[in-house]
Short mmCIF file of C-alpha atoms (C1' of nucleotides) in Angstrom, two decimals:
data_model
loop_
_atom_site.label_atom_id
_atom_site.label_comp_id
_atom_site.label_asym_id
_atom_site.label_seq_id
_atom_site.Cartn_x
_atom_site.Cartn_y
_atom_site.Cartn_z
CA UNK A 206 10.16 10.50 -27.17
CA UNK A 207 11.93 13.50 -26.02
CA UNK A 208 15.08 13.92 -24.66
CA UNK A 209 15.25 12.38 -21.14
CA UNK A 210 17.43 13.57 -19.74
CA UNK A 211 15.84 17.28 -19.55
CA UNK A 212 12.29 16.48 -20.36
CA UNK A 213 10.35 15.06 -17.62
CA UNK A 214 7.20 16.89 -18.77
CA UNK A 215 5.52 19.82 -17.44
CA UNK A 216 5.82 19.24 -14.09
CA UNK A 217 2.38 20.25 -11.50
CA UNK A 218 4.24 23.14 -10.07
CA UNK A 219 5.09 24.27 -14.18
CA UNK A 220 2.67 27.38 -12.94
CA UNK A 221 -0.30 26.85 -14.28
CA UNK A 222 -1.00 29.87 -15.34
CA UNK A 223 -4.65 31.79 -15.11
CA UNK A 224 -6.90 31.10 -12.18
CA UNK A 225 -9.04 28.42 -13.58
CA UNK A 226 -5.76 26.08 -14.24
CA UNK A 227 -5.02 26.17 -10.48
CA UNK A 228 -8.70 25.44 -9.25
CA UNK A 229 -8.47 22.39 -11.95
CA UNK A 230 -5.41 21.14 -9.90
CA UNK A 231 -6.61 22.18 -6.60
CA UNK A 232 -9.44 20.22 -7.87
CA UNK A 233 -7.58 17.35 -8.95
CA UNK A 234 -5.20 16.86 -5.71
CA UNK A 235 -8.28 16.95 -4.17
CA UNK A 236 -10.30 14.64 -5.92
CA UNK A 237 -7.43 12.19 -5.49
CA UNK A 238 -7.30 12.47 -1.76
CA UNK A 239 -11.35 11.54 -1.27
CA UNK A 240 -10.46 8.41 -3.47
CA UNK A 241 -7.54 7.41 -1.47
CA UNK A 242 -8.93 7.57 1.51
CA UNK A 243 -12.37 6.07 0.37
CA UNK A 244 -10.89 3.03 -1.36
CA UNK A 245 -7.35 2.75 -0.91
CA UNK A 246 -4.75 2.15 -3.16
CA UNK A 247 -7.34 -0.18 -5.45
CA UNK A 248 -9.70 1.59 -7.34
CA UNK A 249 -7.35 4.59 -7.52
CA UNK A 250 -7.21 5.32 -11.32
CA UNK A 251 -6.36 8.22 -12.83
CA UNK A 252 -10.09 7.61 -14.77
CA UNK A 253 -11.74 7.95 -11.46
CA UNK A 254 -10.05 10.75 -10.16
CA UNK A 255 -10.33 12.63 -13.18
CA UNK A 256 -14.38 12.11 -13.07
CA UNK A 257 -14.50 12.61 -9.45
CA UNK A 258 -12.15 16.24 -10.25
CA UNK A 259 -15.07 16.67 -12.81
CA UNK A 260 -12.33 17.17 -15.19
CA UNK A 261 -10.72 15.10 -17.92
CA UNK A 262 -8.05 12.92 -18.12
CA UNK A 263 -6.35 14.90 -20.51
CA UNK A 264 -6.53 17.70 -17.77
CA UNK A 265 -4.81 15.38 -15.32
CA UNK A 266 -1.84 14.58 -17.61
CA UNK A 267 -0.84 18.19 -18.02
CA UNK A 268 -0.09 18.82 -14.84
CA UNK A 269 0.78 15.66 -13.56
CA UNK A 270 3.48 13.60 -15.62
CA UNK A 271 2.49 10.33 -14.03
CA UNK A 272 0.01 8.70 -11.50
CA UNK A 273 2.73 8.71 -8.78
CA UNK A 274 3.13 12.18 -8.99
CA UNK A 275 -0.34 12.84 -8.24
CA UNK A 276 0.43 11.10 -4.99
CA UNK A 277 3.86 12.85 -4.76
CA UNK A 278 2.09 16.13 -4.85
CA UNK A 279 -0.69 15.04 -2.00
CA UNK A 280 1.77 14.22 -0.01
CA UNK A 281 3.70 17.73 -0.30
CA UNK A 282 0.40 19.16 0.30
CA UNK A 283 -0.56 17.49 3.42
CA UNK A 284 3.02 17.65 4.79
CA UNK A 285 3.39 21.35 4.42
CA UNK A 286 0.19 22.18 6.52
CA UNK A 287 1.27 19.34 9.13
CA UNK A 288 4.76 21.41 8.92
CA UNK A 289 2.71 24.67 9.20
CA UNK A 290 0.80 23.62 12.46
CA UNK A 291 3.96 22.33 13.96
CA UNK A 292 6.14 25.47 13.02
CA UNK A 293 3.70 27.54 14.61
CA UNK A 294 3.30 24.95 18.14
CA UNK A 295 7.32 24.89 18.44
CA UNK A 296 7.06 28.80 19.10
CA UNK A 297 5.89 28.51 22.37
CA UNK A 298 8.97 29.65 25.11
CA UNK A 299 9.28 26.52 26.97
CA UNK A 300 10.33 23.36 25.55
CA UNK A 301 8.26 20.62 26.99
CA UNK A 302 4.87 22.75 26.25
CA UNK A 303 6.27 23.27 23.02
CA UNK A 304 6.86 19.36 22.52
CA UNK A 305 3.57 18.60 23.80
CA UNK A 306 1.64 21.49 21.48
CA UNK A 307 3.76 19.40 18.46
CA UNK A 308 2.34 16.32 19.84
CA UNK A 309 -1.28 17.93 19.43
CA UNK A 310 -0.66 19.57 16.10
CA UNK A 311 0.06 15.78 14.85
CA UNK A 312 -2.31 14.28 16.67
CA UNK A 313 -4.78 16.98 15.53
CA UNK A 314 -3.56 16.20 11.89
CA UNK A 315 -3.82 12.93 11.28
CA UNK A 316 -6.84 12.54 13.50
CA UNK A 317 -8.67 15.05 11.00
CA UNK A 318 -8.60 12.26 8.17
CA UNK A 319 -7.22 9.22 9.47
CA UNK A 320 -7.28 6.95 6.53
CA UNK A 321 -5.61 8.79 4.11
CA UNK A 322 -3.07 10.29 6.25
CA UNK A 323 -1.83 6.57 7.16
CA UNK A 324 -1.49 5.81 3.50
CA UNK A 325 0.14 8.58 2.71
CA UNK A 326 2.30 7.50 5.12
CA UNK A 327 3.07 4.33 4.21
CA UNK A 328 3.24 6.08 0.35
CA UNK A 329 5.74 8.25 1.17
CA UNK A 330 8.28 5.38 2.20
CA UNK A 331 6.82 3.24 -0.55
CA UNK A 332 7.48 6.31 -3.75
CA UNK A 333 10.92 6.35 -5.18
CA UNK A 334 13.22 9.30 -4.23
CA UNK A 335 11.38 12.30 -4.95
CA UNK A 336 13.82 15.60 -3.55
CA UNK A 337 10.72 17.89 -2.70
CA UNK A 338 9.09 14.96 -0.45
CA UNK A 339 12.47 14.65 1.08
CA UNK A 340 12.49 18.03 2.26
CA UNK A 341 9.40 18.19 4.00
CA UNK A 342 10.31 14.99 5.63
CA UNK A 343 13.54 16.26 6.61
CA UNK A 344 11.95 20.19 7.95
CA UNK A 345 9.67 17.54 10.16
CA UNK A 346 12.74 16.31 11.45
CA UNK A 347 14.66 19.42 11.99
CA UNK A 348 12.03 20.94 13.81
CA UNK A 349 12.20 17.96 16.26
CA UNK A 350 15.81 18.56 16.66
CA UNK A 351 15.24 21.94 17.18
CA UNK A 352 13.29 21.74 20.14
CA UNK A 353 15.53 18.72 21.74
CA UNK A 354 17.82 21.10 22.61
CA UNK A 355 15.75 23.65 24.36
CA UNK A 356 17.69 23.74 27.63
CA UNK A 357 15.11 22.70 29.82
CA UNK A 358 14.85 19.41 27.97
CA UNK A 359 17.28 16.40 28.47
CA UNK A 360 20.03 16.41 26.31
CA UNK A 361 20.16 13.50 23.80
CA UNK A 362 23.15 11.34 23.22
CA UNK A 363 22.38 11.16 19.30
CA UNK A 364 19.52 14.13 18.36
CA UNK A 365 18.84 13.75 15.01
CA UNK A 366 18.11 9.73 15.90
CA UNK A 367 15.77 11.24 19.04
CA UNK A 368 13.77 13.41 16.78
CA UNK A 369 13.45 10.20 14.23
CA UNK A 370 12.09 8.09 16.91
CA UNK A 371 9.99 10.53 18.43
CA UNK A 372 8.75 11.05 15.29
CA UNK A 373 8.16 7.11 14.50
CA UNK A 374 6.72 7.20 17.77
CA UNK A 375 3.82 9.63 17.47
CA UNK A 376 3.03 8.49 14.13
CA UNK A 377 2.98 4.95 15.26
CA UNK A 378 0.13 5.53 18.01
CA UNK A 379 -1.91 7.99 16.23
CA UNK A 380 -1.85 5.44 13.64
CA UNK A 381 -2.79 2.37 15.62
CA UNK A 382 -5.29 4.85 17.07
CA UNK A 383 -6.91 5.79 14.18
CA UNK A 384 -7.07 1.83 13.19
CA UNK A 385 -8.97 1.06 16.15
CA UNK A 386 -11.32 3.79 16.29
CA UNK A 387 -10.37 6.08 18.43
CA UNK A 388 -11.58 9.61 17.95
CA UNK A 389 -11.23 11.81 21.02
CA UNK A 390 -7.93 13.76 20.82
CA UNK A 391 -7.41 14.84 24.47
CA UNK A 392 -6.75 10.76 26.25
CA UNK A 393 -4.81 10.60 22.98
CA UNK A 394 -2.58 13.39 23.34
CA UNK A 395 -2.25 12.03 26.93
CA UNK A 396 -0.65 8.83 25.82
CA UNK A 397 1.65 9.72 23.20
CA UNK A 398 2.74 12.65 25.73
CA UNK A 399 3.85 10.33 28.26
CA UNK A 400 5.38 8.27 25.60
CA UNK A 401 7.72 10.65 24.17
CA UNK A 402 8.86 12.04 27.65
CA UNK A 403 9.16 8.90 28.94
CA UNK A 404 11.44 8.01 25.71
CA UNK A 405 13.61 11.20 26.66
CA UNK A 406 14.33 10.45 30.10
CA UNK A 407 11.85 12.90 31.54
CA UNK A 408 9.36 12.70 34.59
CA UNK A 409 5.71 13.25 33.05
CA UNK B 286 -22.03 -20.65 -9.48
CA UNK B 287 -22.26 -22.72 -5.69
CA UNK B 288 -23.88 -21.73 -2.85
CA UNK B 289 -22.64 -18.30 -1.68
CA UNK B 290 -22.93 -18.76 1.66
CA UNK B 291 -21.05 -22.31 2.32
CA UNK B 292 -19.03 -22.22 -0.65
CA UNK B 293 -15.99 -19.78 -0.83
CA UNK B 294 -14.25 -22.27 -2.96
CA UNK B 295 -11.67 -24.59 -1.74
CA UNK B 296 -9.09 -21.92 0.83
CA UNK B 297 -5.93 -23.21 1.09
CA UNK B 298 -6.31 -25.22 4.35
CA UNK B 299 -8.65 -27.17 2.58
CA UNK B 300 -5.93 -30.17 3.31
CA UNK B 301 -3.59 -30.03 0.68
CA UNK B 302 -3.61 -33.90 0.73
CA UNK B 303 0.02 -35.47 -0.94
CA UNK B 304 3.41 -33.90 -0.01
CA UNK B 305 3.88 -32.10 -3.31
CA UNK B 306 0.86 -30.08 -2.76
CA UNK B 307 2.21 -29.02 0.53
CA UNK B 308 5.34 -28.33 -1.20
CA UNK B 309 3.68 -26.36 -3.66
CA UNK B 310 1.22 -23.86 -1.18
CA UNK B 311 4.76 -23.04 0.23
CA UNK B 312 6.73 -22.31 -2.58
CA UNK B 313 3.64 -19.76 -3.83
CA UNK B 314 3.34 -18.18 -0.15
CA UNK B 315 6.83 -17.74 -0.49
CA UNK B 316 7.23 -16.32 -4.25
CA UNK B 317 4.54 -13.65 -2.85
CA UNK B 318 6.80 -12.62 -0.31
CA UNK B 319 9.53 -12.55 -2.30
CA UNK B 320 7.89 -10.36 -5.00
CA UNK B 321 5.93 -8.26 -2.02
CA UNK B 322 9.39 -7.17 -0.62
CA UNK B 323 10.86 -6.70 -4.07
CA UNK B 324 8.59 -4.29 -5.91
CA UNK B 325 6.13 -3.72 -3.58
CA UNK B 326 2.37 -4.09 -3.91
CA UNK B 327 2.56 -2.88 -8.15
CA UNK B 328 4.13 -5.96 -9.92
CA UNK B 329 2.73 -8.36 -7.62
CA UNK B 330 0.43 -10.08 -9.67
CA UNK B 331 -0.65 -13.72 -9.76
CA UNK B 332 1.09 -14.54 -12.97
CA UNK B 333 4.39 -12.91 -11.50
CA UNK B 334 3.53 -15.05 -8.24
CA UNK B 335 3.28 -18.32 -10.01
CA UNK B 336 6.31 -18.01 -12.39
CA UNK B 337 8.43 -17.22 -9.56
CA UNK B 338 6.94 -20.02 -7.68
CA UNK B 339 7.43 -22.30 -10.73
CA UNK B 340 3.87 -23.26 -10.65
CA UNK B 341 0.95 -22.50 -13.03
CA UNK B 342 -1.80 -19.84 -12.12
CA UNK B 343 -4.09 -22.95 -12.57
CA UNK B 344 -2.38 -24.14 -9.77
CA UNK B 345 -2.00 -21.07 -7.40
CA UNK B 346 -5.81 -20.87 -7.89
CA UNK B 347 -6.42 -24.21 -6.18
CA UNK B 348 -5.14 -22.98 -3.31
CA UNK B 349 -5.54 -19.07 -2.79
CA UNK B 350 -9.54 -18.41 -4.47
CA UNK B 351 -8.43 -15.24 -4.88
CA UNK B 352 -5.12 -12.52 -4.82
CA UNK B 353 -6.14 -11.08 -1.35
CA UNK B 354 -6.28 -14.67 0.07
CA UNK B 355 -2.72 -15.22 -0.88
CA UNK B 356 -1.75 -12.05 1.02
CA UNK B 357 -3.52 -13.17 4.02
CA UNK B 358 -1.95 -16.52 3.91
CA UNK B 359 1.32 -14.52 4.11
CA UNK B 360 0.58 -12.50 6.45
CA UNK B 361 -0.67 -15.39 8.94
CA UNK B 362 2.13 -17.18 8.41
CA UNK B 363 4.53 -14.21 9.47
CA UNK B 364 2.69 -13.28 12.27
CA UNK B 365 2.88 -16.93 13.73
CA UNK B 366 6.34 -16.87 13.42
CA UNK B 367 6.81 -13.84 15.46
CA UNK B 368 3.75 -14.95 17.86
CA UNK B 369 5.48 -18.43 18.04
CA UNK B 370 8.91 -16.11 19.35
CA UNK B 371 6.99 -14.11 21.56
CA UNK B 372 5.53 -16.68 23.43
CA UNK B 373 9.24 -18.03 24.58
CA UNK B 374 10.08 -14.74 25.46
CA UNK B 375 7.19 -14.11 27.61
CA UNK B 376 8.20 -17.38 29.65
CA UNK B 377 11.03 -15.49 31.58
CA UNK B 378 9.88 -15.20 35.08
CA UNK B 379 10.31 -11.90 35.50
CA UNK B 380 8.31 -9.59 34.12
CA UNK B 381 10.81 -6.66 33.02
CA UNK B 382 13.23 -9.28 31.30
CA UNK B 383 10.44 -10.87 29.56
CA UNK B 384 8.70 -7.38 28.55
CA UNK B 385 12.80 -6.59 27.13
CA UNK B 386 12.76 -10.23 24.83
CA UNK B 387 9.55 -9.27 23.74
CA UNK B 388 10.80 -6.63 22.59
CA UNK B 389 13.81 -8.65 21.15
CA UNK B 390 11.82 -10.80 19.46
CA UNK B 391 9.84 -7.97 17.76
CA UNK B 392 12.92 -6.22 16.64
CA UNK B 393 14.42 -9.41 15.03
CA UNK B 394 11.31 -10.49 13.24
CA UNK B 395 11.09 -7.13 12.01
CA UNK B 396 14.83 -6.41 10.96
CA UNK B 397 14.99 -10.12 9.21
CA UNK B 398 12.73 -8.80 6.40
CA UNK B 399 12.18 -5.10 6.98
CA UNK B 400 10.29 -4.53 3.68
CA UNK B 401 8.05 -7.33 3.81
CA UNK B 402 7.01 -6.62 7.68
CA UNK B 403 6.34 -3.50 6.89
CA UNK B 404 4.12 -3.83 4.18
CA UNK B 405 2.77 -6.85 5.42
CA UNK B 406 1.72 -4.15 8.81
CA UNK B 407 -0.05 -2.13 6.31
CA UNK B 408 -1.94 -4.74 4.21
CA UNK B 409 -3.21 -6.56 7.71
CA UNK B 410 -5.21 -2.94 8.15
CA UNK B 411 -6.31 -2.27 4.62
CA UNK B 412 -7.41 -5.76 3.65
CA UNK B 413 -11.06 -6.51 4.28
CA UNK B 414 -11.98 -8.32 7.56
CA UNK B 415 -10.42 -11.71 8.23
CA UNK B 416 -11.39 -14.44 11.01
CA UNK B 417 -7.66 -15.78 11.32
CA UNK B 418 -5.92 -12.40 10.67
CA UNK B 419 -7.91 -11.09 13.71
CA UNK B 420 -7.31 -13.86 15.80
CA UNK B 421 -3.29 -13.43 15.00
CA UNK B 422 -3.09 -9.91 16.12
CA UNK B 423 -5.87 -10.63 19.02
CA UNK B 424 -3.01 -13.47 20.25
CA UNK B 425 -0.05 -10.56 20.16
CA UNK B 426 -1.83 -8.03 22.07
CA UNK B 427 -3.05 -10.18 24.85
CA UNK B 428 0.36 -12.26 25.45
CA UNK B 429 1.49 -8.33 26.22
CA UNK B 430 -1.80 -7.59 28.04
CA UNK B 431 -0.82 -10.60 29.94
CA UNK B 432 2.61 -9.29 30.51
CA UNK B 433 1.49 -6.01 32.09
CA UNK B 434 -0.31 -7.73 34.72
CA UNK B 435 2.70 -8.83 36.08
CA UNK B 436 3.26 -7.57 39.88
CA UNK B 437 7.09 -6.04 39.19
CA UNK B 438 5.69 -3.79 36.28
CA UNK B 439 3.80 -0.98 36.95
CA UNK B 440 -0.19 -1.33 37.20
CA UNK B 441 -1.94 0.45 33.96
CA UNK B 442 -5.00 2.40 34.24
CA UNK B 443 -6.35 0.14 31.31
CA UNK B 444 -4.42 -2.61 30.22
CA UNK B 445 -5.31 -3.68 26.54
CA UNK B 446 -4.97 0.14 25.57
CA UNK B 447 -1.61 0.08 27.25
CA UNK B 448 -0.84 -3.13 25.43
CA UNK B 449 -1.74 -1.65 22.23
CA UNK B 450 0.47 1.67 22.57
CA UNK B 451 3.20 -0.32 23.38
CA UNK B 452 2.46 -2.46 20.13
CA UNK B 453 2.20 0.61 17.95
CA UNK B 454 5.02 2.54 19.87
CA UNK B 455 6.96 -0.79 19.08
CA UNK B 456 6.50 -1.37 15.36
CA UNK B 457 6.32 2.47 14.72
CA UNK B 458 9.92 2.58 16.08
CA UNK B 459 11.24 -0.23 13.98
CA UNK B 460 9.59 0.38 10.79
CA UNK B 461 10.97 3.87 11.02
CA UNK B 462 14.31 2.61 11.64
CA UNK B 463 13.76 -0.08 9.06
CA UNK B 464 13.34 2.66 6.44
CA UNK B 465 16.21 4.85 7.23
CA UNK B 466 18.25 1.79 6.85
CA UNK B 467 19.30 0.48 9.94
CA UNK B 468 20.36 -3.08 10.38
CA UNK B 469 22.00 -3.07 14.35
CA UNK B 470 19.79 -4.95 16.56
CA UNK B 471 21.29 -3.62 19.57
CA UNK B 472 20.82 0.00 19.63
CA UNK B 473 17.81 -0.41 17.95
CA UNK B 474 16.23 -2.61 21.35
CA UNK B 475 17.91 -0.08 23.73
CA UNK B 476 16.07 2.58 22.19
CA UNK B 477 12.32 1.47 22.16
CA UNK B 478 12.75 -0.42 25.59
CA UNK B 479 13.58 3.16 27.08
CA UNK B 480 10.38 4.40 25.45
CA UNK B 481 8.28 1.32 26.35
CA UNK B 482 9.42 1.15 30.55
CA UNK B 483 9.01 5.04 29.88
CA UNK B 484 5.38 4.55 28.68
CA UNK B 485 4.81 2.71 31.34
CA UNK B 486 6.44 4.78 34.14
CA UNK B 487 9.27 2.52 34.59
CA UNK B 488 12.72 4.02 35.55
CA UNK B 489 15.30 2.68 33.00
"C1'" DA C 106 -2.43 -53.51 -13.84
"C1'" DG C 107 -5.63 -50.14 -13.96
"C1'" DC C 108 -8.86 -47.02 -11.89
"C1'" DG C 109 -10.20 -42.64 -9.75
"C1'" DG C 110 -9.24 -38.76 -7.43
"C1'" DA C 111 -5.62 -35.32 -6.50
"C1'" DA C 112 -2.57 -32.16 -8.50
"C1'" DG C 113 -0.87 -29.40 -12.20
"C1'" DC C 114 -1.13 -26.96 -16.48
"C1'" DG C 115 -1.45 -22.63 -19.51
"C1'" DA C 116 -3.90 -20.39 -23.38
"C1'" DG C 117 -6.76 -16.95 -23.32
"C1'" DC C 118 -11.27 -14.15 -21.99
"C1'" DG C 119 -13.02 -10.00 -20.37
"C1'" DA C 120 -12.11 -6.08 -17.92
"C1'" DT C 121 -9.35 -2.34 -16.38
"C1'" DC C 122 -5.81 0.97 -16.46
"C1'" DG C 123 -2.23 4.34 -17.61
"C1'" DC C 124 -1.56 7.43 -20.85
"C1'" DT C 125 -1.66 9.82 -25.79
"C1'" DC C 126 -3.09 12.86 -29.26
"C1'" DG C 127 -5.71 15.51 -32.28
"C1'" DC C 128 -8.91 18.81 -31.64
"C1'" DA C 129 -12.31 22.25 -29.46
"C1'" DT C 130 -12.79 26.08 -26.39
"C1'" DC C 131 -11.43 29.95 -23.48
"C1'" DC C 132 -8.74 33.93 -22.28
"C1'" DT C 133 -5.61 37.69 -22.75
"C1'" DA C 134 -2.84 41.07 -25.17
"C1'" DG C 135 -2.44 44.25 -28.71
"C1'" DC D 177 -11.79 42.26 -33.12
"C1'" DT D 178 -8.47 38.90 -33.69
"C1'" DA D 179 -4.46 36.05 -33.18
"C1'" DG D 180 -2.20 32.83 -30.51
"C1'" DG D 181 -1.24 30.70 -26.44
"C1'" DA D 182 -3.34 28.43 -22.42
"C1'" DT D 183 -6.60 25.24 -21.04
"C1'" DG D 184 -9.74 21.43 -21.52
"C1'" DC D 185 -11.53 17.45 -23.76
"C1'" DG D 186 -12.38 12.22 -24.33
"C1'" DA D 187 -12.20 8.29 -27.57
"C1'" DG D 188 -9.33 4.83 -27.65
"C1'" DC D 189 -4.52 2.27 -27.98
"C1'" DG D 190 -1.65 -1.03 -26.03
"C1'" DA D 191 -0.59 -3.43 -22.13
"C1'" DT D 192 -1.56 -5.83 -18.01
"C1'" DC D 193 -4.12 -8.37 -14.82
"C1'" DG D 194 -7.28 -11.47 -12.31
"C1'" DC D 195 -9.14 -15.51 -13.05
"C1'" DT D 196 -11.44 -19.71 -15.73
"C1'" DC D 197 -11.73 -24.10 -17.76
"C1'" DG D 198 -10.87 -28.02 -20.32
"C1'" DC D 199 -7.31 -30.80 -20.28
"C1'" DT D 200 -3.10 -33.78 -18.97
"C1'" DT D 201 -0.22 -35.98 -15.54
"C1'" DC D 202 0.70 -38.09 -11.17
"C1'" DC D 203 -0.11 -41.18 -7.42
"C1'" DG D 204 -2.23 -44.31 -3.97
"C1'" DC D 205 -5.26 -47.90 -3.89
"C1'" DT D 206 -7.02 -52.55 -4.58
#
DNA sequence: AGCGGAAGCGAGCGATCGCTCGCATCCTAG
DNA sequence: CTAGGATGCGAGCGATCGCTCGCTTCCGCT
């Protein structure tokens, strides 16, 4: 047992160090994210996704301290290029396209692999404190709160609570969506657009 | 080995016949939740389920035939709790107030036990197809598809879709709030009834 | 009283899983 | 070429878990 205080083990983002290390993680994360999403939470061993990574489990372990932070590290993954899309939908000049290109960016998102991005989800709330989840979570958020105060928006009594809800709002649909079925973005979009600006006070 | 196609073993409405029984398929439904909202889905195991019911596994076998059964029992019994609540609130005559103590009820069932509603949400989707789990959340959505046909809210262009949005717009909402902590029923109902009547195209 | 079914028990089987560790192999620098 | 670090390997340990089964105890009946 080392000290634990400082230990921890090599963590993923320890640089691995030569180019076949990061395919073997890229491989890995991956490998993890097909299981998820094919079986759920059951049947997700570290075994399995090793042999689906075509790697061993010895390979696993030195990047990734512990199952959950195989998860942990999906979850940055799929966050950041959520947080990507959306960055780059926010640009647009006016505020309500700029909301509505957001809504598309997450509706595009999760739409593109509905199963795992619900359990990541519900992972995410589930994982204890982890600060580099938190921070995606929270650049989600302030990018909401951003673009609630675009002038031609109504102003919101509490903004960071707006953006929350927003944000719990769009997730919930696409997510009940995705439950049901439903594949077609565009009636999609439709709904959760007239959600959120009916939630802010504005006429569709 | 029985038949496989009438068998299934005894389920747990298979008439627990002398009070104690009853008394003892309630105290396991409840250890589950009780261990569910504790640690979450890792730790819940049958064992952990039985001690903390103060039953054997023996006996919690009787009952549930297997883990996921036990979950569903759970599950069944919350939703028919907040079915049960719904129902009273959708006797108001008008169809605005009784949309609002839908709405109500919803909140409350969910604040009572955030962590177990939530997870409880996500189980109901992941867990393999069940008659009387179906016929639970069939009963919630039409009670609201019900609601929407009422003449003082506005007409929807299709009504069980609607019904389901508002669903998902509803427990999205509280789950979110549920996880960031917050306990005030109040604000919490003033918020998603502005982005339900806004869904709907409903001034405030 | 005493019988028979209902209810309850819990040791333990077989399987799985997270994770370790000693070692082989590959790559880069000098 | 060679040394040494980086990378990869996989058998297998220890623990846990779902679930069984042979048994005892309880209770309503006649």
């Amino acid at each position: 047992m080392t000290d634990p205080l400082t230990a921890q083990r090599p963590r993923p983002r320890k640089r691995p160090q030569q180019a076949r290390s990061l395919a073997t993680v890229e491989a890995i994360v991956e490998a993890a994210a097909r299981i998820l999403e094919a079986v759920g939470h059951g049947g997700f061993s570290t075994n399995a996704v090793a042999e689906r990574a075509g790697v061993s489990v010895g390979s696993l372990y030195q990047y990734f301290p512990r199952k959950e932070a195989l998860v942990g590290a999906l979850i940055v993954r799929e966050k950041n290029r959520l947080i990507e899309d959306a960055r780059a939908a926010a640009s647009r000049p006016a505020g309500t396209d700029a909301l509505v290109a957001v809504i598309e960016a997450c509706v595009g998102h999760q739409l593109r692999r509905p199963a795992l991005a619900r359990l990541l989800d519900f992972e995410e709330a589930r994982l204890p404190f982890d600060a580099e989840i938190h921070r995606s979570a929270a650049a989600l958020n302030t990018l909401v709160s951003g673009l609630l105060e675009r002038p031609d928006l109504p102003r919101q009594p509490d903004t960071p609570t707006a953006a929350a809800d927003l944000l719990a709002i769009i997730k919930g649909m696409i997510d009940a969506a995705g439950e049901r079925g439903e594949t077609g973005e565009v009636p999609l979009v439709d709904r959760v657009r007239r959600a959120v600006l009916g939630y802010l006070g504005a006429g569709a």
